[in-house]
Amino acid sequence: MKRRELCRLSLLPLVGGASLLASADPSGSPLRIGGGEIALQLSGDFTVATRKEMHLWITRSADAIARYFGRLPAPRFELRLTAAPGRGVRGGVTDRDPALFVGARVGRETGATEFLDDWVLVHEMVHVAVPRLPRAQDWLHEGLATYVETVARARAGITSAEQLWRELSRGMPQGLPQAGDRGLDRTHTWGRTYWGGAIFCLLADLKIRHASQGRLGLQQALQGVLSAGGNYGEDWSTAKFLGVADAAVKQTSLSDLYTEMKDQPMPVDLDAIWRELGVVQRPDGGAVQFDDAAPGAGLRRAIGG
Ligand SMILES: [Zn+2]
């Protein structure tokens, strides 16, 4: 699958960022979405047609985020887009220097279809909605970005419920512990960071929903973090993040799950989860089907919209 190359969370700004930004497009005014604004900085020779598609893509992505979190993840952040050869969106990064920003390279020939298919921008905006955490918990940041992006785009109608569950059910086996695994805090492989973190998020979502008789989920826990001022502009301890998220749903689900998964390879039976939720995978890898008689079919619909 095309998805989940590394994003460069909290590393360096875009290569040559300062000089590129000096020639950024001065004509753009901030985009106002979800109670906040995004200051758009374009670097390079995008055509008028591409800029028009980019505007739709940014608005659509920010709207998906604002719907999930109830608002934009920060009152204002910069979106720095740099023209690159070819098609597609690559090289997403979230950082602050000191202003919060999301950066990405956008191919000059990117068209409406590729923009519609893009996951990078929503992924990076999820990072903006989560406080900066210690490096040992990069898996938590990347897991949240991977899981919430997939859910938020489906909820907003950019993708479908079928695509949501197909992506999670195909991707998550890559996040299961392998031989020698020492838990999520101590196993820094690609699979455990992105998909292991996403498994943590799915388990947390299900745990919160079970404990609240379906009234609450991971979404409300994360909204609580944002309401408490926790976005990427802030440095939080992992204990604080989990504690504030748990308090928002009046549970200890996230902290309890972290204790189970942080320093040991907790086994997870993904097939049992798909059976519970009524997600039926096809052996040929085609579209998943839904079993609405499954005991957790309602949970599945609650997550996926
Ligand atoms: Zn990321």
Short mmCIF file of C-alpha atoms and ligand atoms in Angstrom, two decimals:
data_model
loop_
_atom_site.label_atom_id
_atom_site.label_comp_id
_atom_site.label_asym_id
_atom_site.label_seq_id
_atom_site.Cartn_x
_atom_site.Cartn_y
_atom_site.Cartn_z
CA MET A 1 0.00 0.00 0.00
CA LYS A 2 1.04 3.54 -0.65
CA ARG A 3 0.44 4.79 2.83
CA ARG A 4 2.39 5.63 5.96
CA GLU A 5 5.81 6.57 4.87
CA LEU A 6 7.56 8.33 7.70
CA CYS A 7 6.39 11.78 8.53
CA ARG A 8 9.01 13.98 10.12
CA LEU A 9 7.48 14.82 13.43
CA SER A 10 9.31 17.50 15.37
CA LEU A 11 12.55 17.21 13.46
CA LEU A 12 14.02 19.87 11.24
CA PRO A 13 12.03 22.44 9.28
CA LEU A 14 11.72 21.88 5.56
CA VAL A 15 15.09 21.69 3.88
CA GLY A 16 16.15 25.21 3.03
CA GLY A 17 12.97 26.44 4.68
CA ALA A 18 14.12 29.95 5.47
CA SER A 19 15.19 30.81 1.96
CA LEU A 20 12.18 29.17 0.39
CA LEU A 21 9.87 31.06 2.65
CA ALA A 22 11.47 34.32 1.72
CA SER A 23 9.95 33.84 -1.72
CA ALA A 24 6.63 32.57 -0.45
CA ASP A 25 3.46 33.73 -2.07
CA PRO A 26 2.59 37.06 -0.44
CA SER A 27 -0.91 37.23 -1.89
CA GLY A 28 -2.67 34.66 0.27
CA SER A 29 -4.78 35.77 3.18
CA PRO A 30 -5.37 33.36 6.09
CA LEU A 31 -8.01 30.68 5.64
CA ARG A 32 -10.60 30.89 8.40
CA ILE A 33 -11.98 27.49 9.30
CA GLY A 34 -13.45 25.93 12.44
CA GLY A 35 -12.94 28.96 14.62
CA GLY A 36 -9.28 29.34 13.72
CA GLU A 37 -7.09 30.39 10.86
CA ILE A 38 -4.44 28.81 8.72
CA ALA A 39 -1.75 31.09 7.33
CA LEU A 40 -0.87 29.64 3.95
CA GLN A 41 2.63 30.11 2.60
CA LEU A 42 3.29 28.82 -0.90
CA SER A 43 6.82 28.47 -2.19
CA GLY A 44 7.42 27.81 -5.86
CA ASP A 45 5.68 28.01 -9.19
CA PHE A 46 2.25 26.47 -8.75
CA THR A 47 -0.18 27.06 -11.60
CA VAL A 48 -3.47 28.86 -11.04
CA ALA A 49 -5.35 25.57 -11.59
CA THR A 50 -3.21 23.76 -9.00
CA ARG A 51 -3.68 26.57 -6.50
CA LYS A 52 -7.42 26.28 -6.90
CA GLU A 53 -7.32 22.55 -6.23
CA MET A 54 -4.98 23.13 -3.30
CA HIS A 55 -7.44 25.53 -1.74
CA LEU A 56 -10.21 22.92 -1.93
CA TRP A 57 -7.87 20.28 -0.48
CA ILE A 58 -6.79 22.44 2.45
CA THR A 59 -10.35 23.48 3.24
CA ARG A 60 -11.59 19.88 3.05
CA SER A 61 -8.76 18.57 5.24
CA ALA A 62 -9.14 21.30 7.85
CA ASP A 63 -12.88 20.73 7.91
CA ALA A 64 -12.38 17.00 8.62
CA ILE A 65 -10.09 17.92 11.51
CA ALA A 66 -12.44 20.59 12.87
CA ARG A 67 -15.33 18.14 12.77
CA TYR A 68 -13.39 15.50 14.71
CA PHE A 69 -11.86 17.80 17.30
CA GLY A 70 -14.71 20.30 17.43
CA ARG A 71 -12.41 23.10 16.30
CA LEU A 72 -9.12 23.71 14.53
CA PRO A 73 -6.26 22.32 16.65
CA ALA A 74 -4.78 25.79 17.23
CA PRO A 75 -6.21 29.30 16.87
CA ARG A 76 -3.61 29.89 14.17
CA PHE A 77 -0.93 27.86 12.50
CA GLU A 78 1.09 28.10 9.31
CA LEU A 79 0.80 25.77 6.38
CA ARG A 80 3.98 25.84 4.31
CA LEU A 81 3.65 24.15 0.94
CA THR A 82 6.58 23.85 -1.40
CA ALA A 83 6.34 23.01 -5.09
CA ALA A 84 8.00 19.75 -6.11
CA PRO A 85 8.27 17.81 -9.37
CA GLY A 86 5.54 15.36 -10.35
CA ARG A 87 2.27 14.53 -8.64
CA GLY A 88 1.13 13.96 -5.08
CA VAL A 89 1.75 15.24 -1.56
CA ARG A 90 4.92 14.14 0.23
CA GLY A 91 7.22 14.88 3.11
CA GLY A 92 4.74 16.04 5.73
CA VAL A 93 6.21 17.65 8.83
CA THR A 94 4.79 19.27 11.96
CA ASP A 95 6.97 21.56 14.05
CA ARG A 96 7.20 24.94 15.72
CA ASP A 97 9.95 27.48 15.25
CA PRO A 98 8.50 29.14 17.31
CA ALA A 99 5.16 29.38 15.48
CA LEU A 100 3.27 26.15 14.90
CA PHE A 101 3.46 24.98 11.34
CA VAL A 102 2.70 22.08 9.05
CA GLY A 103 4.86 21.67 5.97
CA ALA A 104 4.66 19.45 2.90
CA ARG A 105 5.93 19.21 -0.65
CA VAL A 106 3.26 19.25 -3.32
CA GLY A 107 3.88 18.04 -6.86
CA ARG A 108 3.23 20.74 -9.46
CA GLU A 109 1.14 18.31 -11.51
CA THR A 110 -1.04 17.15 -8.61
CA GLY A 111 -4.67 17.02 -9.71
CA ALA A 112 -8.04 16.82 -8.00
CA THR A 113 -7.90 13.01 -7.68
CA GLU A 114 -4.54 12.98 -5.92
CA PHE A 115 -5.61 15.77 -3.58
CA LEU A 116 -8.77 13.83 -2.74
CA ASP A 117 -6.68 10.74 -2.06
CA ASP A 118 -4.16 12.54 0.12
CA TRP A 119 -3.82 11.54 3.78
CA VAL A 120 -0.71 13.59 4.62
CA LEU A 121 -2.34 16.91 5.43
CA VAL A 122 -4.98 15.49 7.78
CA HIS A 123 -2.30 13.32 9.41
CA GLU A 124 -0.13 16.36 10.11
CA MET A 125 -3.04 18.40 11.42
CA VAL A 126 -3.75 15.63 13.94
CA HIS A 127 -0.18 16.08 15.18
CA VAL A 128 -0.96 19.78 15.68
CA ALA A 129 -3.91 18.78 17.90
CA VAL A 130 -1.72 16.75 20.29
CA PRO A 131 0.88 18.21 22.70
CA ARG A 132 4.52 17.49 22.08
CA LEU A 133 5.39 14.32 24.03
CA PRO A 134 8.74 12.72 24.96
CA ARG A 135 10.51 10.91 22.09
CA ALA A 136 9.88 7.51 23.71
CA GLN A 137 6.20 8.08 22.94
CA ASP A 138 6.60 8.96 19.26
CA TRP A 139 4.52 5.83 18.68
CA LEU A 140 1.63 7.50 20.51
CA HIS A 141 1.83 10.65 18.40
CA GLU A 142 2.14 8.69 15.16
CA GLY A 143 -0.49 6.18 16.21
CA LEU A 144 -2.96 8.97 16.94
CA ALA A 145 -2.18 10.66 13.63
CA THR A 146 -2.59 7.38 11.73
CA TYR A 147 -5.81 6.30 13.44
CA VAL A 148 -7.55 9.65 13.75
CA GLU A 149 -6.70 10.66 10.17
CA THR A 150 -8.29 7.46 8.87
CA VAL A 151 -11.40 7.94 11.01
CA ALA A 152 -11.74 11.69 10.49
CA ARG A 153 -11.55 11.50 6.70
CA ALA A 154 -14.25 8.81 6.62
CA ARG A 155 -16.47 10.72 9.03
CA ALA A 156 -16.17 13.82 6.86
CA GLY A 157 -17.14 11.85 3.77
CA ILE A 158 -13.76 12.29 2.06
CA THR A 159 -13.41 8.51 2.14
CA SER A 160 -15.97 5.82 2.96
CA ALA A 161 -16.57 3.55 5.94
CA GLU A 162 -15.43 0.71 3.70
CA GLN A 163 -12.10 2.43 3.04
CA LEU A 164 -11.68 3.22 6.73
CA TRP A 165 -12.04 -0.41 7.82
CA ARG A 166 -10.12 -1.76 4.84
CA GLU A 167 -7.16 0.47 5.68
CA LEU A 168 -7.20 -0.34 9.40
CA SER A 169 -7.69 -4.08 8.93
CA ARG A 170 -4.93 -4.28 6.31
CA GLY A 171 -2.54 -1.92 8.06
CA MET A 172 -2.75 -3.00 11.66
CA PRO A 173 -1.16 -6.45 11.34
CA GLN A 174 2.07 -4.53 10.62
CA GLY A 175 1.85 -3.07 14.13
CA LEU A 176 1.69 -6.35 16.05
CA PRO A 177 4.67 -7.25 18.25
CA GLN A 178 7.32 -9.38 16.60
CA ALA A 179 9.95 -11.61 18.21
CA GLY A 180 12.11 -9.62 20.60
CA ASP A 181 9.54 -6.85 21.08
CA ARG A 182 9.94 -4.93 24.35
CA GLY A 183 6.72 -2.90 24.31
CA LEU A 184 5.74 0.30 22.51
CA ASP A 185 8.02 2.59 24.51
CA ARG A 186 11.07 0.49 23.75
CA THR A 187 10.51 -0.89 20.23
CA HIS A 188 11.07 1.86 17.71
CA THR A 189 10.40 0.08 14.44
CA TRP A 190 8.27 1.60 11.66
CA GLY A 191 5.50 -0.97 12.16
CA ARG A 192 5.26 -0.55 15.92
CA THR A 193 5.50 3.26 15.72
CA TYR A 194 2.75 3.87 13.16
CA TRP A 195 0.55 0.80 13.27
CA GLY A 196 1.37 -0.34 16.80
CA GLY A 197 0.37 3.14 17.90
CA ALA A 198 -2.79 2.91 15.80
CA ILE A 199 -3.66 -0.42 17.45
CA PHE A 200 -3.32 1.30 20.84
CA CYS A 201 -5.77 3.96 19.63
CA LEU A 202 -8.33 1.44 18.35
CA LEU A 203 -8.14 -0.54 21.60
CA ALA A 204 -8.50 2.69 23.59
CA ASP A 205 -11.46 3.79 21.48
CA LEU A 206 -13.20 0.44 22.02
CA LYS A 207 -12.38 0.40 25.73
CA ILE A 208 -13.80 3.90 26.27
CA ARG A 209 -16.92 3.05 24.27
CA HIS A 210 -17.51 -0.20 26.17
CA ALA A 211 -17.06 1.54 29.52
CA SER A 212 -19.43 4.38 28.61
CA GLN A 213 -22.12 2.21 27.01
CA GLY A 214 -21.23 3.76 23.69
CA ARG A 215 -21.70 7.39 24.73
CA LEU A 216 -18.03 8.39 24.53
CA GLY A 217 -14.94 7.44 22.59
CA LEU A 218 -11.35 8.43 21.89
CA GLN A 219 -12.70 11.51 20.10
CA GLN A 220 -14.10 12.99 23.34
CA ALA A 221 -10.88 12.14 25.22
CA LEU A 222 -8.81 14.01 22.62
CA GLN A 223 -11.23 16.92 22.58
CA GLY A 224 -10.63 17.16 26.33
CA VAL A 225 -6.89 17.48 25.74
CA LEU A 226 -7.42 20.26 23.23
CA SER A 227 -9.85 22.04 25.57
CA ALA A 228 -7.16 21.94 28.26
CA GLY A 229 -4.80 23.79 25.90
CA GLY A 230 -2.88 20.74 24.77
CA ASN A 231 -1.69 21.18 21.22
CA TYR A 232 1.70 20.85 19.55
CA GLY A 233 2.71 24.22 20.87
CA GLU A 234 2.87 22.72 24.37
CA ASP A 235 5.25 20.20 25.95
CA TRP A 236 3.37 17.69 28.05
CA SER A 237 4.46 14.56 29.89
CA THR A 238 2.83 11.38 28.70
CA ALA A 239 1.26 10.91 32.13
CA LYS A 240 -0.36 14.34 31.86
CA PHE A 241 -1.62 13.68 28.34
CA LEU A 242 -3.16 10.34 29.27
CA GLY A 243 -4.52 11.72 32.54
CA VAL A 244 -6.23 14.71 30.91
CA ALA A 245 -7.62 12.52 28.12
CA ASP A 246 -8.93 10.00 30.65
CA ALA A 247 -10.45 12.72 32.82
CA ALA A 248 -12.39 14.04 29.84
CA VAL A 249 -14.24 10.72 29.62
CA LYS A 250 -14.19 10.07 33.39
CA GLN A 251 -12.24 6.83 32.98
CA THR A 252 -8.73 5.45 33.28
CA SER A 253 -8.87 3.51 29.99
CA LEU A 254 -5.93 5.21 28.27
CA SER A 255 -3.62 5.13 31.29
CA ASP A 256 -4.49 1.49 31.98
CA LEU A 257 -3.86 0.48 28.38
CA TYR A 258 -0.55 2.36 28.34
CA THR A 259 0.57 0.42 31.43
CA GLU A 260 -0.21 -2.82 29.61
CA MET A 261 1.52 -1.93 26.36
CA LYS A 262 4.42 0.36 27.21
CA ASP A 263 7.12 -2.12 28.18
CA GLN A 264 5.86 -5.52 27.15
CA PRO A 265 4.56 -7.05 23.89
CA MET A 266 0.90 -7.31 24.84
CA PRO A 267 -0.73 -9.77 22.42
CA VAL A 268 -3.69 -8.41 20.44
CA ASP A 269 -6.13 -10.66 18.57
CA LEU A 270 -6.99 -8.40 15.63
CA ASP A 271 -9.10 -11.07 13.91
CA ALA A 272 -11.30 -11.30 17.00
CA ILE A 273 -11.74 -7.50 16.92
CA TRP A 274 -12.79 -7.55 13.25
CA ARG A 275 -15.26 -10.35 14.02
CA GLU A 276 -16.71 -8.39 16.94
CA LEU A 277 -17.07 -5.27 14.80
CA GLY A 278 -18.39 -7.16 11.79
CA VAL A 279 -15.54 -6.27 9.45
CA VAL A 280 -15.19 -9.10 6.96
CA GLN A 281 -11.96 -9.16 4.98
CA ARG A 282 -11.80 -10.85 1.61
CA PRO A 283 -8.96 -13.25 0.88
CA ASP A 284 -8.22 -11.44 -2.39
CA GLY A 285 -7.64 -8.18 -0.53
CA GLY A 286 -10.62 -6.47 -2.13
CA ALA A 287 -13.23 -4.31 -0.46
CA VAL A 288 -14.20 -5.35 3.06
CA GLN A 289 -17.80 -6.25 3.78
CA PHE A 290 -19.83 -5.56 6.89
CA ASP A 291 -21.70 -8.06 9.05
CA ASP A 292 -24.42 -6.06 10.74
CA ALA A 293 -25.37 -9.04 12.90
CA ALA A 294 -21.98 -8.90 14.64
CA PRO A 295 -22.16 -7.97 18.34
CA GLY A 296 -20.08 -4.82 17.82
CA ALA A 297 -21.67 -3.61 14.58
CA GLY A 298 -23.07 -0.60 16.41
CA LEU A 299 -19.60 0.24 17.77
CA ARG A 300 -18.19 0.02 14.26
CA ARG A 301 -20.79 2.44 12.95
CA ALA A 302 -20.21 4.77 15.90
CA ILE A 303 -16.50 4.97 15.07
CA GLY A 304 -16.84 5.21 11.34
CA GLY A 305 -19.93 7.32 10.98
ZN ZN B 1 3.21 11.67 11.60
#
